[in-house]
Short mmCIF file of C-alpha atoms in Angstrom, two decimals:
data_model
loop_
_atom_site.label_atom_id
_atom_site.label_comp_id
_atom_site.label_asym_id
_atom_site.label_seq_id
_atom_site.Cartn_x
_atom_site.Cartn_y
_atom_site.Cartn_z
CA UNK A 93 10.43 -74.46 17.15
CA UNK A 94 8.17 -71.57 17.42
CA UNK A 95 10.06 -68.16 19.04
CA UNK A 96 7.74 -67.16 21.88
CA UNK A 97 7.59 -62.87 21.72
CA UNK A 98 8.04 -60.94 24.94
CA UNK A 99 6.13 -57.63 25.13
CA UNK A 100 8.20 -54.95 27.30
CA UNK A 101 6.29 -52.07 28.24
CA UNK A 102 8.74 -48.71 27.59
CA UNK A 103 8.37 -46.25 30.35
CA UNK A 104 10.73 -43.16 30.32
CA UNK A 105 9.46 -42.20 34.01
CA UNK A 106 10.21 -45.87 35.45
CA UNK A 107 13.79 -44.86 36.49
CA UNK A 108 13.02 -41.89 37.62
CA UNK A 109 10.53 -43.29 40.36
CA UNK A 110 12.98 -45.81 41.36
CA UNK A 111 15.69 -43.36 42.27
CA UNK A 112 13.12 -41.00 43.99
CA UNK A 113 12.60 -44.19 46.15
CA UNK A 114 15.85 -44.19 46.74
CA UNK A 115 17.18 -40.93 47.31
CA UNK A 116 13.95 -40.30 50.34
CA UNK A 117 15.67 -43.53 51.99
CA UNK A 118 19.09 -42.29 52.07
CA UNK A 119 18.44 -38.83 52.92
CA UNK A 120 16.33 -39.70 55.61
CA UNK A 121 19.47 -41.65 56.72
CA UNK A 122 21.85 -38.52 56.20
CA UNK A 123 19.12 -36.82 57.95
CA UNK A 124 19.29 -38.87 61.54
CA UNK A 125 23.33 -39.07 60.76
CA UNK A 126 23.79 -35.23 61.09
CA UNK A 127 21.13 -35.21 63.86
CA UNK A 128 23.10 -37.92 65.72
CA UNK A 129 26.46 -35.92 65.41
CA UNK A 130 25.48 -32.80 66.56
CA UNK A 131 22.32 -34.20 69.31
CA UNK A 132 24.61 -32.72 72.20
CA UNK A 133 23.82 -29.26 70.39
CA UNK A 134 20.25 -29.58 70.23
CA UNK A 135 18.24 -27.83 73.31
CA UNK A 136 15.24 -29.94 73.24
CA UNK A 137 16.61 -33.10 71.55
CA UNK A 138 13.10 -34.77 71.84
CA UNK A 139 11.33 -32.21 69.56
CA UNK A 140 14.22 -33.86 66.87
CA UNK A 141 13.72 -37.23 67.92
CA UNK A 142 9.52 -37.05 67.61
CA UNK A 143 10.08 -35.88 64.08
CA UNK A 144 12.66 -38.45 63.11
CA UNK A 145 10.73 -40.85 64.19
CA UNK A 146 7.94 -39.35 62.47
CA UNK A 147 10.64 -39.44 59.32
CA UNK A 148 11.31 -42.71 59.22
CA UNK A 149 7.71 -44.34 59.62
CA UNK A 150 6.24 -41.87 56.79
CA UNK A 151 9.55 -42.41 54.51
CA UNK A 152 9.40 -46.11 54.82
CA UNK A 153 5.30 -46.64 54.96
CA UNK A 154 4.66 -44.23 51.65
CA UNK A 155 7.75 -46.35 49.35
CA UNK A 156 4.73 -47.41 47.34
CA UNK A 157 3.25 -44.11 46.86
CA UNK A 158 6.59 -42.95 44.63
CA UNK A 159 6.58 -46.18 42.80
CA UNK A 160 4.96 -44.56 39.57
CA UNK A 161 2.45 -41.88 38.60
CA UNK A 162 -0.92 -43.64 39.28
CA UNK A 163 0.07 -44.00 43.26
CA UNK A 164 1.57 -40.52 43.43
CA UNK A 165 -1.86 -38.73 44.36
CA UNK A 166 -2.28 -35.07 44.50
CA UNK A 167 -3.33 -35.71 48.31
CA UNK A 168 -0.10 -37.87 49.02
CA UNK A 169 2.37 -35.30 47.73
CA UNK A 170 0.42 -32.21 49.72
CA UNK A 171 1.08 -33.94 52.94
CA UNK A 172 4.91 -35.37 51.77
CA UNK A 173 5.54 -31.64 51.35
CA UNK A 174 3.63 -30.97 54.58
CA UNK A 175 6.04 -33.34 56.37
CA UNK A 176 8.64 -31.47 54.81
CA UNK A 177 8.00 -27.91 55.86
CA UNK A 178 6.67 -29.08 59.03
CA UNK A 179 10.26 -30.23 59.77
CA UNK A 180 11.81 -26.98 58.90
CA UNK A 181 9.62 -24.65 60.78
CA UNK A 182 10.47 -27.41 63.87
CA UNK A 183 14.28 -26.62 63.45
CA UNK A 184 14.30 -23.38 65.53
CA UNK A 185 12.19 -24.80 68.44
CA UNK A 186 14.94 -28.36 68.36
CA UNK A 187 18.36 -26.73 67.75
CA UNK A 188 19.78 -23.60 69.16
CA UNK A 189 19.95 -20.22 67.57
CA UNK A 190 23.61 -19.74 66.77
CA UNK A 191 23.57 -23.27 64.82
CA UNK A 192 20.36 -21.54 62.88
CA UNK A 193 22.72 -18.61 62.46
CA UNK A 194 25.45 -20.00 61.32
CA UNK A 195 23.83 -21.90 58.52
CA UNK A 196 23.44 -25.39 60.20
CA UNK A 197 20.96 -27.97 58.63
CA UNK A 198 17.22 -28.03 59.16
CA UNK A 199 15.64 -31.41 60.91
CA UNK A 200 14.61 -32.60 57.55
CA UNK A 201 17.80 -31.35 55.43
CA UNK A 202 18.14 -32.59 52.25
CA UNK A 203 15.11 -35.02 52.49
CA UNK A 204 13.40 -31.66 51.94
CA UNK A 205 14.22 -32.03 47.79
CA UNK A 206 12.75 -35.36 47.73
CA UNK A 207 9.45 -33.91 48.54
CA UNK A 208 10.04 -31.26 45.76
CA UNK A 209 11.30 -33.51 43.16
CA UNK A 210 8.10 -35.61 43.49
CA UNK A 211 6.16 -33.19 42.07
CA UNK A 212 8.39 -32.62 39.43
CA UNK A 213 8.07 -36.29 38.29
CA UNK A 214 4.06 -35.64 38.65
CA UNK A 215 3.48 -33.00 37.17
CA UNK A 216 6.09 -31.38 35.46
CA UNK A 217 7.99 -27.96 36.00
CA UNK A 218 5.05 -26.08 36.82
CA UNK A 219 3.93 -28.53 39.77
CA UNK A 220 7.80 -28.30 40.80
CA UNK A 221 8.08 -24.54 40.76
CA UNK A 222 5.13 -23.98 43.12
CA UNK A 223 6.52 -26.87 45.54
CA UNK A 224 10.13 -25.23 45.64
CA UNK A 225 8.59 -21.22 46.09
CA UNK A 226 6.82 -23.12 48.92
CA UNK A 227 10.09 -24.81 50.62
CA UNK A 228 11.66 -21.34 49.24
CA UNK A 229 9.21 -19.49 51.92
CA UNK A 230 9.58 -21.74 54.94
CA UNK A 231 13.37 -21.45 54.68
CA UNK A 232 13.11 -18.16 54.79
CA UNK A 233 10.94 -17.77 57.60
CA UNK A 234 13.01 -20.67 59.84
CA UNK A 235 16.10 -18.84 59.30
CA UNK A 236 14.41 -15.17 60.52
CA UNK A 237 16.52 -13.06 57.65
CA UNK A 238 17.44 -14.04 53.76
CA UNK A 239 21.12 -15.50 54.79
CA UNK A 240 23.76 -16.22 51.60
CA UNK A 241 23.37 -19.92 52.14
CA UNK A 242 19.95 -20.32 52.56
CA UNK A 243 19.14 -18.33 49.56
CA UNK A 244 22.04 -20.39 47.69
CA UNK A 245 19.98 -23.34 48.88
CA UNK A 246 16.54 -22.11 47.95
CA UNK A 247 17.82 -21.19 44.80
CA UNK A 248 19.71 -24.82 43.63
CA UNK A 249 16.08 -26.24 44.70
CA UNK A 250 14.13 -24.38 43.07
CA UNK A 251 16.69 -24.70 39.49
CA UNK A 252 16.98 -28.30 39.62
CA UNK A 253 13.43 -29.39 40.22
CA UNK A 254 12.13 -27.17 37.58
CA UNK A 255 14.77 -28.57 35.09
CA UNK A 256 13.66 -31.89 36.14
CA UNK A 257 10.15 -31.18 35.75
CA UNK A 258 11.09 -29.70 31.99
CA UNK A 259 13.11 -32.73 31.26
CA UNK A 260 10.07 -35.27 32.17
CA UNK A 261 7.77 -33.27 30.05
CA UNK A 262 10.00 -33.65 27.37
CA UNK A 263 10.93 -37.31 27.66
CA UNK A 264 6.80 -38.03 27.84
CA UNK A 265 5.97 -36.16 24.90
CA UNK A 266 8.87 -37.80 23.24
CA UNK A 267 7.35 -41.22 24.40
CA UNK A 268 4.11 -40.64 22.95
CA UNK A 269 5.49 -39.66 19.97
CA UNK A 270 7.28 -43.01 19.87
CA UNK A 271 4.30 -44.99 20.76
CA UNK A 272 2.36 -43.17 17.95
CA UNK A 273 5.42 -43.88 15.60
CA UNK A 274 5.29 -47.32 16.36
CA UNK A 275 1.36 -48.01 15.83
CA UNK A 276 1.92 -46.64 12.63
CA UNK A 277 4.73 -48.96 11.70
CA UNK A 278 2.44 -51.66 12.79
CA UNK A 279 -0.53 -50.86 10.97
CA UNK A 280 1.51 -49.92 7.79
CA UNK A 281 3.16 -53.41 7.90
CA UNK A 282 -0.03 -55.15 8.33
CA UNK A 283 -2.02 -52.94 5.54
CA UNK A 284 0.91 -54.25 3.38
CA UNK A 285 0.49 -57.79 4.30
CA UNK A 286 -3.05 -57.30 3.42
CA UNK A 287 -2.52 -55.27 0.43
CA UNK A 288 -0.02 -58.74 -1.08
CA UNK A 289 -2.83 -61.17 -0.01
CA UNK A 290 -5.65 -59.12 -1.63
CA UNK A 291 -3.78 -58.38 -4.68
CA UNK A 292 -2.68 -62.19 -5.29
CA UNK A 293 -6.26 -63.36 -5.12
CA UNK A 294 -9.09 -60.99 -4.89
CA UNK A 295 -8.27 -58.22 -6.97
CA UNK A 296 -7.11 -60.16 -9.80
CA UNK A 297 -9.93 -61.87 -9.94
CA UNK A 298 -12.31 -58.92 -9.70
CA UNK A 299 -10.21 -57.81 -12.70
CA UNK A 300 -10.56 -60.66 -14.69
CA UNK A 301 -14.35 -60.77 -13.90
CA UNK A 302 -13.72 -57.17 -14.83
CA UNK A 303 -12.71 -58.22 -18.53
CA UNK A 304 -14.43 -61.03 -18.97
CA UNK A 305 -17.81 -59.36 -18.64
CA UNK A 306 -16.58 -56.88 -21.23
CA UNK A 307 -16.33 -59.22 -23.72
CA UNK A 308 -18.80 -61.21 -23.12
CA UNK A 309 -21.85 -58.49 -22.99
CA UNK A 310 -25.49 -58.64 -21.84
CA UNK A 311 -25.94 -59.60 -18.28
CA UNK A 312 -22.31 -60.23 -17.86
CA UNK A 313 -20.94 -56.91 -18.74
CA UNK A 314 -23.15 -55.62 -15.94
CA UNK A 315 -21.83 -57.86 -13.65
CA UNK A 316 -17.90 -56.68 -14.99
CA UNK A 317 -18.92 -53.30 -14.30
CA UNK A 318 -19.60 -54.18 -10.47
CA UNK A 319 -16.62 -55.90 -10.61
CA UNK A 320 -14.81 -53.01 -11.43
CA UNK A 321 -16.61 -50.96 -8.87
CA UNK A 322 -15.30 -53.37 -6.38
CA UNK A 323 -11.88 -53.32 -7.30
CA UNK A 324 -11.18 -49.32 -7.34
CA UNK A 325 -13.42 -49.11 -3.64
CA UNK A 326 -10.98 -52.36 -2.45
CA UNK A 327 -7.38 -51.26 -4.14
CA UNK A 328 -8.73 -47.98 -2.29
CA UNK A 329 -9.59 -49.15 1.33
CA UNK A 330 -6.06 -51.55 1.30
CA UNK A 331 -3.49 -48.19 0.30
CA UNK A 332 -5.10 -45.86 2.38
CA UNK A 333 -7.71 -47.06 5.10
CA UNK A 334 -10.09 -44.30 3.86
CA UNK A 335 -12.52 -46.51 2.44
CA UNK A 336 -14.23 -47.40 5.78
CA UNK A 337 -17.23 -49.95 3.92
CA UNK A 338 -18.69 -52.03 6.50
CA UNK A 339 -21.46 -53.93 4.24
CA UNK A 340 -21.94 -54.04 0.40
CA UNK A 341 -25.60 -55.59 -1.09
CA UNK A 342 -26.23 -56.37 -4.32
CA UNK A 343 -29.61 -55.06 -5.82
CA UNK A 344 -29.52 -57.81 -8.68
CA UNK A 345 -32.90 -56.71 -10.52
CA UNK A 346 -32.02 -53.68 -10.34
CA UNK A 347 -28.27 -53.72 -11.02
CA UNK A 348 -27.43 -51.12 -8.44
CA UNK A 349 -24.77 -51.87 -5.47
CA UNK A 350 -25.84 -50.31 -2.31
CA UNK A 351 -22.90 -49.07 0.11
CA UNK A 352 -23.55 -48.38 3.70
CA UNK A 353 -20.52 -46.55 5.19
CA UNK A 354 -19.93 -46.65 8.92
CA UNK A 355 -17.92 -43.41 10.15
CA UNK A 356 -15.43 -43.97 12.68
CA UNK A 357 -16.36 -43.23 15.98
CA UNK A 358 -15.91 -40.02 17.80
CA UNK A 359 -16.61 -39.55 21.60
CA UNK A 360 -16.65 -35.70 20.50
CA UNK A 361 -19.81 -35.62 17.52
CA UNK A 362 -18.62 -32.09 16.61
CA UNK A 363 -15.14 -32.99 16.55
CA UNK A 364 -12.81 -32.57 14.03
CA UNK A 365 -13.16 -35.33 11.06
CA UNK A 366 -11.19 -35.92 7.96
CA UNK A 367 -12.68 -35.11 5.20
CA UNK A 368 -10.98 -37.50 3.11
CA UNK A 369 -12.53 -40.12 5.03
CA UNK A 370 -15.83 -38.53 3.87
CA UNK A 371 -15.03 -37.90 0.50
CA UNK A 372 -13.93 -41.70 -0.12
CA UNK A 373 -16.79 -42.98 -0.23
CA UNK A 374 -17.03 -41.04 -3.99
CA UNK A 375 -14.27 -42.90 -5.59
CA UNK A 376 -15.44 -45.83 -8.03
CA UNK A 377 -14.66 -47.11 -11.41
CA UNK A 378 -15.55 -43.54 -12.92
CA UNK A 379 -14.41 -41.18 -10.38
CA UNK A 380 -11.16 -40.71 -9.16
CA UNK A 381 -10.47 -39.17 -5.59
CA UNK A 382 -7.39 -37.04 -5.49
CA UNK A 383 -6.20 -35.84 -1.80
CA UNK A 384 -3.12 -34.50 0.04
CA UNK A 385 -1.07 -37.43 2.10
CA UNK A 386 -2.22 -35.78 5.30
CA UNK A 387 -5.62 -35.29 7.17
CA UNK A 388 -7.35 -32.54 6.28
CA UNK A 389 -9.23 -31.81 9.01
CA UNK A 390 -12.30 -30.01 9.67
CA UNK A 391 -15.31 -29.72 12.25
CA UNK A 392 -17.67 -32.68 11.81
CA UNK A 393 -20.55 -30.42 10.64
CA UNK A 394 -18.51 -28.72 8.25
CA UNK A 395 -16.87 -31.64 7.05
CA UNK A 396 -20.27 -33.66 6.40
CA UNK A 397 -21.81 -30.69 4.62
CA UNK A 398 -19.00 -29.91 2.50
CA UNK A 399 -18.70 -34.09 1.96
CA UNK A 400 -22.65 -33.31 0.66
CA UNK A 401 -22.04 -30.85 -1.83
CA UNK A 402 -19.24 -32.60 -3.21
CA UNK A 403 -22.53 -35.57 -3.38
CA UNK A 404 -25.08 -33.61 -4.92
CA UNK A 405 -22.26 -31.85 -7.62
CA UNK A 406 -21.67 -35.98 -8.81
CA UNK A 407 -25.56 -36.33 -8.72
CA UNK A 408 -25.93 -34.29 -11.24
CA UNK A 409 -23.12 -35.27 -13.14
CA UNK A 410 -24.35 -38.56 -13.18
CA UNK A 411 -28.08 -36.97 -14.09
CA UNK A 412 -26.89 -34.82 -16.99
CA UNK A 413 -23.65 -35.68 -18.27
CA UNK A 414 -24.93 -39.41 -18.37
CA UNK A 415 -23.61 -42.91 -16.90
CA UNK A 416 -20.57 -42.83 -18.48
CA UNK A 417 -19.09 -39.61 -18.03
CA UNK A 418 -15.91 -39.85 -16.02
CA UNK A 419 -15.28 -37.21 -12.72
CA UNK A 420 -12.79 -36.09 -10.82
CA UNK A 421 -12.71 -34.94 -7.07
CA UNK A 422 -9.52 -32.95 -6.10
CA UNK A 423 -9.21 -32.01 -2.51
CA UNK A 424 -6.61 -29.49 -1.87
CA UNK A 425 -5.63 -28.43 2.20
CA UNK A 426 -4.37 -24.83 1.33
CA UNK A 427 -3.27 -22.14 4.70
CA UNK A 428 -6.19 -20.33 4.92
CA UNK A 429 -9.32 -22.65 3.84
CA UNK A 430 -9.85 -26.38 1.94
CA UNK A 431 -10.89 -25.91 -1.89
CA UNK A 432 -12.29 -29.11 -3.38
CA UNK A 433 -13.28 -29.67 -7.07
CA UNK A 434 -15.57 -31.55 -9.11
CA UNK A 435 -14.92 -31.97 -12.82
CA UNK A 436 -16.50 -33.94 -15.47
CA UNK A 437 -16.32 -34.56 -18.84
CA UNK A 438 -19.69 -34.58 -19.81
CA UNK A 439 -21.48 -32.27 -22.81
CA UNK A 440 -21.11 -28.91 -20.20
CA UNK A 441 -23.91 -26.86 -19.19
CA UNK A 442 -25.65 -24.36 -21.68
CA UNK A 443 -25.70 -20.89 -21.15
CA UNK A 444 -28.41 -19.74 -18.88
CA UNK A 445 -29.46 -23.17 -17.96
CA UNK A 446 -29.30 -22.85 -14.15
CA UNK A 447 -30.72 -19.37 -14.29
CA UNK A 448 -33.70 -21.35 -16.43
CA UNK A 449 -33.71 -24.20 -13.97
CA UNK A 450 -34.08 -21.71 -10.59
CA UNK A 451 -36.99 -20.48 -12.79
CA UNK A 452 -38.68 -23.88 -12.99
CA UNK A 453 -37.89 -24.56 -9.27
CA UNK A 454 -35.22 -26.56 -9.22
CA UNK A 455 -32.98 -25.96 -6.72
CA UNK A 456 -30.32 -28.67 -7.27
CA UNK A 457 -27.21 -26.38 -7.84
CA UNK A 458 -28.75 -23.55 -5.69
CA UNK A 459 -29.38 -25.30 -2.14
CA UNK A 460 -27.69 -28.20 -2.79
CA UNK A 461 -24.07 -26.83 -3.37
CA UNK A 462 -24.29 -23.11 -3.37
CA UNK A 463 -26.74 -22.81 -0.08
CA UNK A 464 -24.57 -24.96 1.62
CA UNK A 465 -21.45 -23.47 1.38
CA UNK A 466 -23.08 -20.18 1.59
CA UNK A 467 -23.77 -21.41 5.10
CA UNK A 468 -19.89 -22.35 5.56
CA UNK A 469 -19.11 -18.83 5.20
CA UNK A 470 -17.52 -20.55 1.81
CA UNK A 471 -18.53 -20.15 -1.22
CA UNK A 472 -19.49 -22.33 -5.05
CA UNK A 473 -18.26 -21.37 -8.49
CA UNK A 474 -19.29 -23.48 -11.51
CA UNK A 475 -17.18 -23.19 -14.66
CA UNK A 476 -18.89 -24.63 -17.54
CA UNK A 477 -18.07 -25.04 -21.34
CA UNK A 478 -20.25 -26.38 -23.81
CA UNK A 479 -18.74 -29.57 -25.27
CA UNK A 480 -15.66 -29.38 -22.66
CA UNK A 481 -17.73 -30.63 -19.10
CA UNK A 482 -18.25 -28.38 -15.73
CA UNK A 483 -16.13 -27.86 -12.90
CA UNK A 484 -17.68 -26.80 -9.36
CA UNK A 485 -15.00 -25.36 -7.29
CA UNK A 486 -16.05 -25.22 -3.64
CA UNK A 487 -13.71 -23.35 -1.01
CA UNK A 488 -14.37 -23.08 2.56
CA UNK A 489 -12.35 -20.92 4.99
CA UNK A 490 -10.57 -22.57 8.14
CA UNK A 491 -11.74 -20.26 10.26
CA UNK A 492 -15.18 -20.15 9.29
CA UNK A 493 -15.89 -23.53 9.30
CA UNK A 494 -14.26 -23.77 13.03
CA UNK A 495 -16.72 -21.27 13.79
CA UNK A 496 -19.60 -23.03 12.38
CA UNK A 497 -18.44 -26.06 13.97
CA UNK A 498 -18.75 -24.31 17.65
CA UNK A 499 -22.11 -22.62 16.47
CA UNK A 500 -23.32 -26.08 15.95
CA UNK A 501 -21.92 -27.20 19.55
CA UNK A 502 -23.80 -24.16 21.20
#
């Protein structure tokens, strides 16, 4: 019999709502208790009874409004607080002045911290500090002089709803760091199950096509060679998800595979990127893509034009080292700026060869690489031994490249 799965939406703030509710029903009750008690003290009992009755129909009618973080508006916990101060400054004008005096209750009491601890649960401790420096200043004025008990009131208020307003920041940010944990777990389970079912079928037999063509030769070796293509760009896309290829095409006359790679994406274009993501694209059967476990992330522009030198440094290893030279793209997230290097092992570059090539006008290694991370505020070395293959280091500073990244915003 198949288990049926119930999804339970976690909520850290839930509770917290719940026993807000709570706690504005029963102090409104403690609230018309004490008023009850002491109503042959009052001198104009009415002005007490209007704002109970007042109490009771707000408390009761806004229940829904402190059921969770969506109906708690900014507008519905001004006037909650308004209600709330409005009682206190109504205290003098209901009770007598040696109750006042001698530190008896205001109309509201204790319903008062309600109001405050609402926008605590809203917004956090900085929400709850202004709301308690508010209640803070109408005590004082209601009482006519800074009494010991009212400022030992004020100041309990004003401590506990900014702890509570610290406390719910932390237990959200712990949340989201939960749910984050979580889709990660999920996705890394399901990459696995992927990675088992692509490895029992389709890369083996990529592999074996792989093989196969190399023995056989001709037309078929060509086709191995794809093969093999295939099987580095899919062992590549199942272990890391950086390998975003959305549609492969087959040039058959030609014997050229075409990859058109969709970026994820980005409501913010000039965002940051990572430029693994970008340099992925690279890896095949002879180039190997070596990166750090974590993003390494830099502004879109920067990223995509650091992403095309890295392209035009394999162009020409492909154009003068030959087809079968092998390369290697390390990517290395250092404190202060991302270095990323090409190496081949082609025949090497021969002395004065670029200088010769700037001569004839070609511009390759000049624009291509050097111009653009020129513009990065980086910069391009290329180390090159005859008979030992070239390596193009490219480094571009952190802060630079933020700054080019808001340049290209402006």
């Amino acid at each position: 019999m198949p288990r049926r799965e119930r999804v339970m939406r976690m909520s850290v703030e839930l509770p917290l709502w719940r026993a807000l509710a709570g706690y504005r029903v029963l102090t409104m009750l403690y609230a018309i208790g004490l008023c009850a008690t002491a109503y042959d003290h009052f001198v104009r009992p009415w002005v007490a009874v209007g704002y109970y009755a007042v109490l009771v129909v707000w408390t009761l009618a806004t229940l829904p409004k402190v059921a969770n973080a969506a109906s708690c508006t900014r507008g519905f916990l001004a006037a909650d607080l308004a209600v709330a101060l409005t009682g206190i400054l109504l205290t003098p004008l209901a009770d007598n002045h040696e109750r006042i005096a001698g530190g008896g209750p205001t109309l509201p009491s204790i319903w008062t911290a309600g109001a405050v601890l609402a926008f605590a649960i809203k917004g956090g401790w900085r929400w709850a500090a202004v709301a308690s420096t508010a209640v803070a200043a109408v005590n004082l004025v209601e009482r006519g002089s800074p009494a010991r008990d009212t400022v030992h009131n004020v100041i309990l208020v004003w401590v506990a709803s900014i702890a509570i307003g610290y406390v719910v920041e932390v237990a959200r940010a712990s949340e989201r760091t939960l749910a984050r944990a979580l889709e990660i777990e999920a996705a890394t389970r399901e990459r696995e199950r992927l990675a088992r079912d692509i490895h029992d079928g389709v890369l083996q037999v990529l592999a074996m096509v792989q093989r196969r063509g190399a023995v056989i030769g001709g037309e078929a070796a060509e086709l191995g060679r794809l093969a093999g293509e295939q099987e580095v760009a899919l062992r590549t896309l199942v272990s890391g998800g950086l390998l975003p290829v959305s549609r492969v095409s087959e040039d058959a006359a030609a014997g050229a595979v075409v990859r058109a790679v969709d970026e994820p994406y980005d409501d913010d274009p000039d965002g940051p990127v990572d430029l693994r993501a970008l340099l992925a694209r690279h890896a095949g059967a002879r180039t190997s893509l070596a990166e750090p476990g974590a993003p390494v992330e830099l502004p879109r522009p920067a990223a995509r034009e650091l992403a095309a030198a890295v392209g035009a440094a394999l162009d020409n290893v492909r154009e003068h080292a030959g087809a079968e030279a092998r390369a290697w793209i390390l990517v290395e997230d250092e404190p202060d700026g991302i270095v990323v290097t090409v190496r081949d092992d082609g025949p090497g570059i021969p002395e004065g060869r670029l200088a010769q090539a700037e001569g004839e006008g070609r511009l390759g290694v000049a624009q291509s690489i050097r111009g653009r991370l020129r513009d990065l505020g980086g910069s391009a070395e290329l180390i090159s031994v005859p008979g030992q293959g070239t390596e193009v280091e490219l480094k571009v500073p952190k802060g630079a490249a933020r700054a080019r990244g808001k340049a290209e915003r402006r």
